[in-house]
Coordinates of C-alpha atoms in Angstrom, one line a residue:
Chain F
X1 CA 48.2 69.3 -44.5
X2 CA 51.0 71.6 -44.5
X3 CA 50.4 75.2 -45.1
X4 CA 51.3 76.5 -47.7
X5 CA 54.1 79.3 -47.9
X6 CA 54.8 81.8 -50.6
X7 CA 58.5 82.8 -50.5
X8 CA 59.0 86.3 -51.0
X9 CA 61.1 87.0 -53.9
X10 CA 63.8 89.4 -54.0
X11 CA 62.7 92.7 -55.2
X12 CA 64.2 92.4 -58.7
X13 CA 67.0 94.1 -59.7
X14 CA 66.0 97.2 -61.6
X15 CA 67.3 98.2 -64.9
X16 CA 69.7 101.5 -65.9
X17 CA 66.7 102.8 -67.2
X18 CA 64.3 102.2 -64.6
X19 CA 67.0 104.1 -62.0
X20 CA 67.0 107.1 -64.5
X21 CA 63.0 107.2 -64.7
X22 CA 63.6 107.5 -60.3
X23 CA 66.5 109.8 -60.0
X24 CA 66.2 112.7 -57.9
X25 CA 69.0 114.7 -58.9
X26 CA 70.4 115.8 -62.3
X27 CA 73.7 114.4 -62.2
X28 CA 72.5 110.9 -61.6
X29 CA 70.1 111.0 -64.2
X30 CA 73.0 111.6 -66.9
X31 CA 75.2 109.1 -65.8
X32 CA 72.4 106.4 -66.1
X33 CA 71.8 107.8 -69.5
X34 CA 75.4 108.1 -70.4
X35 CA 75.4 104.1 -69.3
X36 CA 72.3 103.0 -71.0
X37 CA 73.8 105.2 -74.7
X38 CA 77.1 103.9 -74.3
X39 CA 76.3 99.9 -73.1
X40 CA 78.9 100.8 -70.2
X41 CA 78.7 100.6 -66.3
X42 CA 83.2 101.1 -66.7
X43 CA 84.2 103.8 -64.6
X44 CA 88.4 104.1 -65.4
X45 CA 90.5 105.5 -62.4
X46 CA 93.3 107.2 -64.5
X47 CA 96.0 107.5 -61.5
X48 CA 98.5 108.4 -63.3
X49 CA 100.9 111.3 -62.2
X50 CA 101.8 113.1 -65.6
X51 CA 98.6 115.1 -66.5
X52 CA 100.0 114.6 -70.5
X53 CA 99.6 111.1 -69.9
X54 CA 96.6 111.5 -68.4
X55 CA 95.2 113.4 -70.9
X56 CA 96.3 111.1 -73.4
X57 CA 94.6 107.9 -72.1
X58 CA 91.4 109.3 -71.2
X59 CA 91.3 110.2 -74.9
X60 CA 91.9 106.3 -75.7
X61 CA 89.3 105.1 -73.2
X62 CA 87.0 107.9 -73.5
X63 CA 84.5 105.8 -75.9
X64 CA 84.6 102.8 -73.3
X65 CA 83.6 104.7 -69.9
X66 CA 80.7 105.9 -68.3
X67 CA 82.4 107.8 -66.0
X68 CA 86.7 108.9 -65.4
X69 CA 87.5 108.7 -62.0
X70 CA 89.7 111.3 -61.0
X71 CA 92.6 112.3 -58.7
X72 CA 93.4 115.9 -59.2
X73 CA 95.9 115.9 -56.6
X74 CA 98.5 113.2 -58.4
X75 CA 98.6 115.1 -61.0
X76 CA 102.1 116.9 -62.1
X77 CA 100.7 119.8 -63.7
X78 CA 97.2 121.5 -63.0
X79 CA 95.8 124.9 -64.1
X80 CA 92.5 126.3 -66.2
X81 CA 93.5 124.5 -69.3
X82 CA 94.3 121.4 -68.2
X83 CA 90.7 121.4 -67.0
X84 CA 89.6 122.7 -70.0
X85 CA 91.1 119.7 -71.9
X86 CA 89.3 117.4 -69.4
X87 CA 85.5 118.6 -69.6
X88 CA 86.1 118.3 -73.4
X89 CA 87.3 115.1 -73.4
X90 CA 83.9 114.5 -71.5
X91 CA 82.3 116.0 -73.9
X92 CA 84.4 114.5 -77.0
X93 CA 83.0 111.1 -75.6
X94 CA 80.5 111.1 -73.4
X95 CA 81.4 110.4 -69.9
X96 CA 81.3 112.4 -66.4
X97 CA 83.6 112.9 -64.0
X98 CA 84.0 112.1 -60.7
X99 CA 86.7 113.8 -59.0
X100 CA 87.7 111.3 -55.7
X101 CA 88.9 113.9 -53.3
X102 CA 87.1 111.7 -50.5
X103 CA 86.1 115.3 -48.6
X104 CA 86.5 114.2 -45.1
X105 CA 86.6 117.8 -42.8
X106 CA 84.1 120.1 -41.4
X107 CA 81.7 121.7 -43.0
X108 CA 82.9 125.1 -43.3
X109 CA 86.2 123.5 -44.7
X110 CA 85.2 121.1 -47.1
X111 CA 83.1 124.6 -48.4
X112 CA 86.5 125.6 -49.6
X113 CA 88.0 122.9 -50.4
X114 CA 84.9 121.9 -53.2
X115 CA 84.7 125.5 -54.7
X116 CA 88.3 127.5 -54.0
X117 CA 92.3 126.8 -54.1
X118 CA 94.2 125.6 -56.9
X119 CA 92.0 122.9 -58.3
X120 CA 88.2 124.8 -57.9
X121 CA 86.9 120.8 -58.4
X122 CA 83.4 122.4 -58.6
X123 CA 83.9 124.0 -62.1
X124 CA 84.6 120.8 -63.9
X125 CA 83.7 117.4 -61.7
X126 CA 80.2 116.0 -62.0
X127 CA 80.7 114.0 -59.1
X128 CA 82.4 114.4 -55.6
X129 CA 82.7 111.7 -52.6
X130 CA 82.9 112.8 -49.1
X131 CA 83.0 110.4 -46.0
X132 CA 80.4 110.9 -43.1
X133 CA 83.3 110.8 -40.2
X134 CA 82.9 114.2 -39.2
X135 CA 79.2 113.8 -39.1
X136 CA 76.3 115.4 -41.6
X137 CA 77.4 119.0 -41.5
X138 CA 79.9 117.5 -44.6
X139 CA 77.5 117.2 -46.5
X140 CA 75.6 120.6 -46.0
X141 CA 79.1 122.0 -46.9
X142 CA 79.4 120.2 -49.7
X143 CA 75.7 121.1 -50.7
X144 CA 76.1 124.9 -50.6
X145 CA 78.5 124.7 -53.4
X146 CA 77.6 121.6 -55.6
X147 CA 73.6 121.2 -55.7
X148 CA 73.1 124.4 -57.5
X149 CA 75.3 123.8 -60.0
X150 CA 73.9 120.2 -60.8
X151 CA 76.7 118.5 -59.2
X152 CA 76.5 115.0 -57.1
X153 CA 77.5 113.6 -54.6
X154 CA 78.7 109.9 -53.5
X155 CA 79.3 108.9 -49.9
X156 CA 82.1 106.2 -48.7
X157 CA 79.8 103.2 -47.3
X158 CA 82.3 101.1 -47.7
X159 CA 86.1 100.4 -48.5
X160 CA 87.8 97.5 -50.7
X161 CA 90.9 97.7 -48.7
X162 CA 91.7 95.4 -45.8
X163 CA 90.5 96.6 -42.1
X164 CA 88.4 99.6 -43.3
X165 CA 85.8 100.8 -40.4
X166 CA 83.2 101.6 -43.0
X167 CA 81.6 98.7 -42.1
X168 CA 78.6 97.9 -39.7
X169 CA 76.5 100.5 -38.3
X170 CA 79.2 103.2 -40.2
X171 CA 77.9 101.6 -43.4
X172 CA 74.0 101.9 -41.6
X173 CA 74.5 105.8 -41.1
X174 CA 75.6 106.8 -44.7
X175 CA 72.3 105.1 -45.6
X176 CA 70.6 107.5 -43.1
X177 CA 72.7 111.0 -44.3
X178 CA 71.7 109.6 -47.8
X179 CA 68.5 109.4 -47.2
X180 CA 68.3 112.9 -45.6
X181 CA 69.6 114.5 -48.5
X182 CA 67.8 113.0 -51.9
X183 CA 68.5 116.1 -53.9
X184 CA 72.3 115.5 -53.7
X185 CA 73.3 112.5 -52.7
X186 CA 73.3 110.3 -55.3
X187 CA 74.5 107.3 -54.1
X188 CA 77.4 105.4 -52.6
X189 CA 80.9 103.9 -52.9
X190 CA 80.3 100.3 -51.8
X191 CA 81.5 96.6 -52.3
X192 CA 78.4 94.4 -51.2
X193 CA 75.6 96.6 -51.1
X194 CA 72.9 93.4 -51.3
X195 CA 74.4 92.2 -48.1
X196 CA 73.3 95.7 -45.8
X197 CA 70.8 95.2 -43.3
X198 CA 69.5 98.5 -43.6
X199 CA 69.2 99.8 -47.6
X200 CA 67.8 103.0 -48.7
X201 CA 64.3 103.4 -49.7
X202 CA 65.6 105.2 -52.8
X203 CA 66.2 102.8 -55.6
X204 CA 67.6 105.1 -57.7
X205 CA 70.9 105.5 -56.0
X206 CA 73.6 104.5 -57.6
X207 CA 76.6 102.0 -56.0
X208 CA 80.1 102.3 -57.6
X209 CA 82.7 99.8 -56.3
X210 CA 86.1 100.4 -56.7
X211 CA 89.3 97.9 -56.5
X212 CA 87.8 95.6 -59.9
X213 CA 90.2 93.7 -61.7
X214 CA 89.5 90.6 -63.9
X215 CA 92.6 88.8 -61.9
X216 CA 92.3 88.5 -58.2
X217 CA 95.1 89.8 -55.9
X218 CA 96.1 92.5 -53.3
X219 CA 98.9 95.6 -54.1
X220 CA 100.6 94.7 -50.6
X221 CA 99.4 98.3 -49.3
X222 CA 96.1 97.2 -48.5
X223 CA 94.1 97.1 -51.6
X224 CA 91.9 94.0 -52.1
X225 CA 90.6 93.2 -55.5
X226 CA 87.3 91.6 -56.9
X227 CA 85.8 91.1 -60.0
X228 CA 83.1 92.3 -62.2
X229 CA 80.8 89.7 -62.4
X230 CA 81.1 89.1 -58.5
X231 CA 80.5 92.9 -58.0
X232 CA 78.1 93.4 -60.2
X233 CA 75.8 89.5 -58.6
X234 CA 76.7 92.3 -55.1
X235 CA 74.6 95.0 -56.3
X236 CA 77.5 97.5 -57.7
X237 CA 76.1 99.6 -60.9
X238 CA 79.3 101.1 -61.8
X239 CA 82.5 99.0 -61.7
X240 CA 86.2 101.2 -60.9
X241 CA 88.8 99.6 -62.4
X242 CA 92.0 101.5 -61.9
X243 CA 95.0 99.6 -62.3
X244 CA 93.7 97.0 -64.6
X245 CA 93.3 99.6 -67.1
X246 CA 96.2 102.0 -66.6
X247 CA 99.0 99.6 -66.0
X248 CA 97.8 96.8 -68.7
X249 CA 100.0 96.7 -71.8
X250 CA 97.2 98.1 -74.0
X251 CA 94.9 100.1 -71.9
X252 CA 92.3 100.8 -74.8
X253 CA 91.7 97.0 -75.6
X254 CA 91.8 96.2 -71.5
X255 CA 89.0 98.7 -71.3
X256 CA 87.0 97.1 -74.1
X257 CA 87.1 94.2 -72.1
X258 CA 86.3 95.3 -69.1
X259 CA 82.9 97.3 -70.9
X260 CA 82.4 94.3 -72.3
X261 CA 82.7 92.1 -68.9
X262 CA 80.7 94.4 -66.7
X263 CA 77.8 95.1 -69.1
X264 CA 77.4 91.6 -69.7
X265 CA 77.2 91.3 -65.8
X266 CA 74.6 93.3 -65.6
X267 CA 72.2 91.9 -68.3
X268 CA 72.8 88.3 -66.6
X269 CA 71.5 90.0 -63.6
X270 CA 68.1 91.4 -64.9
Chain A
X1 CA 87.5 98.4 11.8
X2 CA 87.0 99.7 8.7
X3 CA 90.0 98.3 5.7
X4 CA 92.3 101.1 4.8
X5 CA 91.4 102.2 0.9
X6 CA 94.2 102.9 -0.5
X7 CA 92.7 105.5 -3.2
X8 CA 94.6 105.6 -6.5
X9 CA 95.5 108.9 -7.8
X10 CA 95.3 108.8 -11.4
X11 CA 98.6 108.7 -13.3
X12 CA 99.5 112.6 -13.4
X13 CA 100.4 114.3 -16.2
X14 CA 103.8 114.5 -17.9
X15 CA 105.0 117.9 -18.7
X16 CA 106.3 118.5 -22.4
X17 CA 109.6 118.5 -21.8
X18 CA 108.8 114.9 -20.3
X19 CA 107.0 114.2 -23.0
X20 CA 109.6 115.6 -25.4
X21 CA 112.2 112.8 -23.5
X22 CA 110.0 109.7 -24.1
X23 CA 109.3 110.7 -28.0
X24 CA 110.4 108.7 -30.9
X25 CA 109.9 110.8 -33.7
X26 CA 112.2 113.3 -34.5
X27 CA 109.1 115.8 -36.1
X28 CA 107.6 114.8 -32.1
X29 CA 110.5 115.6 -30.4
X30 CA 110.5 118.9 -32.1
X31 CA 107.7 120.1 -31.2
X32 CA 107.6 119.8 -27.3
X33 CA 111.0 121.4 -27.7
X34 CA 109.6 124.3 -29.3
X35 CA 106.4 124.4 -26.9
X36 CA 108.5 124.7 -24.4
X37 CA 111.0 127.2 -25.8
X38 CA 108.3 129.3 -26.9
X39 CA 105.8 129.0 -23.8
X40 CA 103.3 128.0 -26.1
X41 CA 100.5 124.9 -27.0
X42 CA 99.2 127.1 -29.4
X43 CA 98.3 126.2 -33.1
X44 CA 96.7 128.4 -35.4
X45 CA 94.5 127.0 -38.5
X46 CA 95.3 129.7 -40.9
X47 CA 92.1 129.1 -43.0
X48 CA 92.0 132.1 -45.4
X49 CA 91.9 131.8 -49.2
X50 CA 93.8 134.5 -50.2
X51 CA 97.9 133.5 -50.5
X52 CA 99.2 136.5 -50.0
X53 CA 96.5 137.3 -47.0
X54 CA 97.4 134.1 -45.1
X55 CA 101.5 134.9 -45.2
X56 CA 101.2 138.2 -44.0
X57 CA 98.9 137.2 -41.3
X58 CA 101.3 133.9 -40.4
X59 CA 103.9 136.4 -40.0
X60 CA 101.8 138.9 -37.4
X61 CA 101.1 135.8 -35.5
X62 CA 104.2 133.7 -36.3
X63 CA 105.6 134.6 -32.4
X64 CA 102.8 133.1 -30.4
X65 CA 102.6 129.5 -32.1
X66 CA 104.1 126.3 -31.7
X67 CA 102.5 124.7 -35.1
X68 CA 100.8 126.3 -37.9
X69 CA 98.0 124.4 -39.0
X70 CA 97.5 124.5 -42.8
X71 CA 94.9 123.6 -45.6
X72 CA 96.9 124.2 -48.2
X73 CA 94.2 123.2 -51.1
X74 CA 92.1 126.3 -50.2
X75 CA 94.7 128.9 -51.3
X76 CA 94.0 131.2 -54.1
X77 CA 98.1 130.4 -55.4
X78 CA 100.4 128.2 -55.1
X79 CA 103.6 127.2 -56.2
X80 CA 107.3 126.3 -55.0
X81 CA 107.7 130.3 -53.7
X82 CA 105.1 130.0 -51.9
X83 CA 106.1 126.7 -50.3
X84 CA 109.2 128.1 -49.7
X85 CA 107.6 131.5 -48.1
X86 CA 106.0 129.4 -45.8
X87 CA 109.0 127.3 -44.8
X88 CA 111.1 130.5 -44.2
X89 CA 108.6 132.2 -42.0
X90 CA 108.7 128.8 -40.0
X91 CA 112.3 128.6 -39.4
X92 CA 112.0 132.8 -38.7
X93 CA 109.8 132.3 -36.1
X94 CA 110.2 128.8 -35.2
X95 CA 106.8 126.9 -35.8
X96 CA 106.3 123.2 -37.1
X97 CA 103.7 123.1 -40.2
X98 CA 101.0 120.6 -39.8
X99 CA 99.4 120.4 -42.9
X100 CA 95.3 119.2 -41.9
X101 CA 94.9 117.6 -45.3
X102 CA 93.3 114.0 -43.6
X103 CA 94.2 111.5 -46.0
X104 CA 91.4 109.2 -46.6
X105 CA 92.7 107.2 -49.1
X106 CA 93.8 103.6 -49.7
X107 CA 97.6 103.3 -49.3
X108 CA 98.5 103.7 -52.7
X109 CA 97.0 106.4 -53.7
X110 CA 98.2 108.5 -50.3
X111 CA 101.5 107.5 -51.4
X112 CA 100.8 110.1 -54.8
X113 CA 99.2 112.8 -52.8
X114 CA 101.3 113.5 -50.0
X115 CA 104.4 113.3 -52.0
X116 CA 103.2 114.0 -55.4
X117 CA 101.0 116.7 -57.1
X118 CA 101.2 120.3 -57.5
X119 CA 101.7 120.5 -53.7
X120 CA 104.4 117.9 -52.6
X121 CA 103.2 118.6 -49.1
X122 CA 105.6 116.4 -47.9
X123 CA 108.3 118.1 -48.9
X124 CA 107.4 121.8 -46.8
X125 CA 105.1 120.1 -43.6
X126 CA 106.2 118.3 -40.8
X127 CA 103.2 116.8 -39.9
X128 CA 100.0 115.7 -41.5
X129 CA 97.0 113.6 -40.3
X130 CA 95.2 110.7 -41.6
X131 CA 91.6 109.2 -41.0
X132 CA 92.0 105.4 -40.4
X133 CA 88.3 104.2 -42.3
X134 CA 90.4 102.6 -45.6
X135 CA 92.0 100.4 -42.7
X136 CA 95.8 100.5 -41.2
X137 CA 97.1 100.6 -45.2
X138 CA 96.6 104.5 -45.4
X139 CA 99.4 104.0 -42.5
X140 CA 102.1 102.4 -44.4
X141 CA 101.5 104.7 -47.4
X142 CA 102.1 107.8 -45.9
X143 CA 105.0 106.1 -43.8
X144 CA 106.8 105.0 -46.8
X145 CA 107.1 108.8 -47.8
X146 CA 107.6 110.4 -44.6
X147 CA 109.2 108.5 -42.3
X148 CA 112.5 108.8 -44.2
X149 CA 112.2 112.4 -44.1
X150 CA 111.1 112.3 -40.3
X151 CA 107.6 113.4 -40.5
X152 CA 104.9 112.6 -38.2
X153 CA 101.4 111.5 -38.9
X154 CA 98.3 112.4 -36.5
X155 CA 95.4 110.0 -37.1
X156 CA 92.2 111.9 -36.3
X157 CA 90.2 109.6 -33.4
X158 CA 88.0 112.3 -32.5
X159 CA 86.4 115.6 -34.2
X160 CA 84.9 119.2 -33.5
X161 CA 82.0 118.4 -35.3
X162 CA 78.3 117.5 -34.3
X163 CA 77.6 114.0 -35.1
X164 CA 81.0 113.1 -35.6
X165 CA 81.4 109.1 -36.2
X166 CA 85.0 109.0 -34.7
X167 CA 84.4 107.9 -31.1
X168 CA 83.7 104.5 -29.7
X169 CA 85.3 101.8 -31.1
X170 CA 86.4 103.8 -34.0
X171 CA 88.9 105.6 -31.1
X172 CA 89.5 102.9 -30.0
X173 CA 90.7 101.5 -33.8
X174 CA 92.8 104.8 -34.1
X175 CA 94.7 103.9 -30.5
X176 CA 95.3 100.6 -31.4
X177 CA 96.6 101.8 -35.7
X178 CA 99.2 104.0 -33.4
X179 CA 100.6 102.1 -30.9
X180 CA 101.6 99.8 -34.1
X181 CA 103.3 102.5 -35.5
X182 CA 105.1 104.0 -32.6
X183 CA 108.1 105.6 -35.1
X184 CA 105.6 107.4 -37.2
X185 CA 102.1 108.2 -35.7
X186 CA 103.2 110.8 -33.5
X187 CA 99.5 111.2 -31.7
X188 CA 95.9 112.0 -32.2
X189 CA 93.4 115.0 -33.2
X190 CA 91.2 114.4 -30.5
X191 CA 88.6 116.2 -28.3
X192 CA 88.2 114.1 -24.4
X193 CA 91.1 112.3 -25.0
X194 CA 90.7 112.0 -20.9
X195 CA 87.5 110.2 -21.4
X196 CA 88.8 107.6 -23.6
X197 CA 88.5 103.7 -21.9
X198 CA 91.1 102.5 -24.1
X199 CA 94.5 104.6 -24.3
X200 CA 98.0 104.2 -25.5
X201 CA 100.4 102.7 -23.6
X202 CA 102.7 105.7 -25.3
X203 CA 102.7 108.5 -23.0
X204 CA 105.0 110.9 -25.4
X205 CA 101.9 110.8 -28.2
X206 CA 100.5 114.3 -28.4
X207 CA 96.7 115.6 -28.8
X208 CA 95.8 117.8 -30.5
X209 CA 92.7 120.0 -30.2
X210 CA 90.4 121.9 -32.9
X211 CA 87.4 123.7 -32.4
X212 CA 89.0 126.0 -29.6
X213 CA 87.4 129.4 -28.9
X214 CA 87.4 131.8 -26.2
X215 CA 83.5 132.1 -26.7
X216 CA 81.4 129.0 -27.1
X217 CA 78.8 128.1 -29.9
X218 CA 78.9 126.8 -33.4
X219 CA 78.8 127.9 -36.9
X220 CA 75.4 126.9 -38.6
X221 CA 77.5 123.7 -40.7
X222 CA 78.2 121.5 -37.2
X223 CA 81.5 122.6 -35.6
X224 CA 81.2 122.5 -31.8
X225 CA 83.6 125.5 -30.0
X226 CA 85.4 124.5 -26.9
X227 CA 87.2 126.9 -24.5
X228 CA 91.2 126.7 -23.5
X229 CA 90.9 125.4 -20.2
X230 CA 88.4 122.9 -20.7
X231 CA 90.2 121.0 -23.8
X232 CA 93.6 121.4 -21.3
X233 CA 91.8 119.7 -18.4
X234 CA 90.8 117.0 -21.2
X235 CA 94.1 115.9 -21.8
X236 CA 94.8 118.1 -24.9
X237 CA 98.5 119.1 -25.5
X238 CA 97.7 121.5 -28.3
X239 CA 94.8 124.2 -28.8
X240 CA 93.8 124.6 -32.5
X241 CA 92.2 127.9 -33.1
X242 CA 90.8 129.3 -36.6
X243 CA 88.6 131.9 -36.7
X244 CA 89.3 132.7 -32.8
X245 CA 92.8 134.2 -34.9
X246 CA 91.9 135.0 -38.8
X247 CA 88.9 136.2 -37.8
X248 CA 89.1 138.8 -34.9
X249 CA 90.1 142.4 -35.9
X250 CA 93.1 142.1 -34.4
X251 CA 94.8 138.4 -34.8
X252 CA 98.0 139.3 -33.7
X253 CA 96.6 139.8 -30.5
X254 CA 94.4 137.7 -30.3
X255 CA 96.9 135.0 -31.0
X256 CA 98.8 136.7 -28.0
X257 CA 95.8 136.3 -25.7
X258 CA 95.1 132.5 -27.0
X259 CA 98.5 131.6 -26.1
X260 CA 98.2 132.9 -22.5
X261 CA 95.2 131.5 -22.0
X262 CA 96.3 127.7 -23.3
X263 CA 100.0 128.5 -21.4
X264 CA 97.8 128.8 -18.2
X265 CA 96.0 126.1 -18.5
X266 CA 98.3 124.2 -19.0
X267 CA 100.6 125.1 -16.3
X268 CA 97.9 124.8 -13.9
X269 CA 97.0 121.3 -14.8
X270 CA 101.0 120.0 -13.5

């Protein structure tokens, strides 16, 4: 008679809202909210070098994103109102933003870096990243400014360009600095979370994966792309599309689509 | 009888003007010149917020240096006078600027923030560094914009800071990323560069040290002090010192006495 063996099913996927009910940290909480209210999991990277332009196509998107991925320091033209202009926009429609400085110094620096100089990316970013290379005093750094202020904070488990060392046991210890740091680490930039070894314990972190684009490709500097269903069967919650958006011929309807593509990702998952 | 053992010394090191002779980038070539003209491996990380604060005290301190380390996105103002301020006091007192902004980007978007932004640091630095965990792409981003303008790129193998992740293999990576790039990377930030198994083949590549202080300890968010002659008998080329300089009541000497120190050290180890 052969025994008989129960296979252990995967733990199920949980929903937007059941990651909401478990977040930690205030930031998190939003953006699962802002995702469940708006039927999007579309995070835009506007990379775009002329802040008017900028400006202008967050205002098209706006209704399609969860959350504008930022890179202050392409833009042309920065000072208090251009700032201004951003956090209503965020309010207008209903997003947060996550500025992608990718923090990777000391402590003491990255102190400065989050809160002072030209930019101040404290006063109007929901969300930071920061990579663990110089060890866990980044994220104390990073801490002292942001966790009062209700900020977040990703870190860099992994890369979607070619030959990235986050990989591994690199991947392994961002789990562990996560881990140590509940109240402000909110989750991580990944590609294929479901594949780690070693996950968190903490199932309401949140994994956005970046380099999404419904056509397969590289840019010839590195960048590998993947899609949203295939990110989303991975384990990503929050899909970054940059170029896909930006450089498509209408980026409003491309952004629709992508919503649309990613959300309806996620519900074949559940 | 006992065999003869022929013991073999290891391979002793090259001065900087030996070093300056082997070097294949201009921005290199430069530096060891200046070293040697000014009897100094002195670099001072000018790490204060205020503008006008950190070009007064570059210009007290301008004598002793060889490189002025920068982090530009921590300064109260900036604009193209300031840029140019900083440029003039370099060519007054003969430093290179080494702006410590560590790139940790895909290649693309690297391209848009070293050349791009309201800091075009590629235009007023010489040198800038780069972590290597998006892969070798970040590499031939920042090359397309600097190489042209002979620039040189340090890619950080090692840090100051406790629990760094840059050592092992991931040195080992950075090594490797180099000697690929022999007309660009022009060396490494680096810490026991003597320890490493694995070096370049490239004896002109330069390392450069943070973290230096005359007095040893730390500062509560992970960075690790070393002294002068212990980073020297390392294998480091250059001594990085912050608050050893900004923060002592009198930098100007102090920068006086740090140059002595690291001139010494150096001297004794030929």
């Amino acid at each position: 008679v052969k025994p008989k063996v129960e296979t252990q099913a995967a733990p199920k996927r949980l929903s937007y809202e059941e990651k909401a009910a478990l977040a930690k940290n205030e930031a998190l909480k939003r953006l699962y909210n802002t995702m469940v209210a708006k039927k999007s999991n579309l995070s835009v990277a506007m990379d775009v070098n002329s802040t008017e332009k900028m400006l202008a196509l967050v205002d098209e998107i706006g209704p399609h994103i969860c959350c504008l991925k930022t890179h202050v320091d392409v833009l042309d033209v920065w000072n208090d109102g251009v700032a201004k202009s951003l956090t209503d926009l965020a309010e207008k429609h209903n997003f947060l933003i996550f500025e992608d400085r990718k923090f990777a110094d000391i402590g003491n620096t990255v102190v400065s870096q989050y809160s002072g100089g030209v930019y101040k990316i404290s006063e109007w970013s929901d969300i930071v990243n920061a990579h663990i290379v110089p060890g866990p005093g980044i994220v104390d750094g990073l801490k002292q400014v942001g966790l009062g202020q209700n900020k977040g904070l990703l870190l860099l488990a992994e890369m979607s360009s070619a030959g990235t060392m986050a990989k591994g046991s690199y991947t392994e210890e961002t789990v562990r600095v996560a881990d140590e740091n509940p109240d402000f680490v909110i989750g991580f930039i990944s590609v294929n979370p479901n594949s780690w070894t070693k996950k968190s314990k903490d199932r309401s972190l949140v994994h956005m994966t970046p380099g999404i684009k419904l056509q397969k490709g590289g840019d010839g500097l590195g960048q590998q792309y993947n899609d949203p269903k295939s990110a989303i069967a991975r384990g990503s919650d929050v899909l970054i599309v940059g170029r896909g958006v930006y450089k498509a011929e209408d980026p409003k309807s491309s952004a629709a689509e992508y919503q649309k593509a990613g959300w309806e990702a996620y519900l074949s998952e559940l």
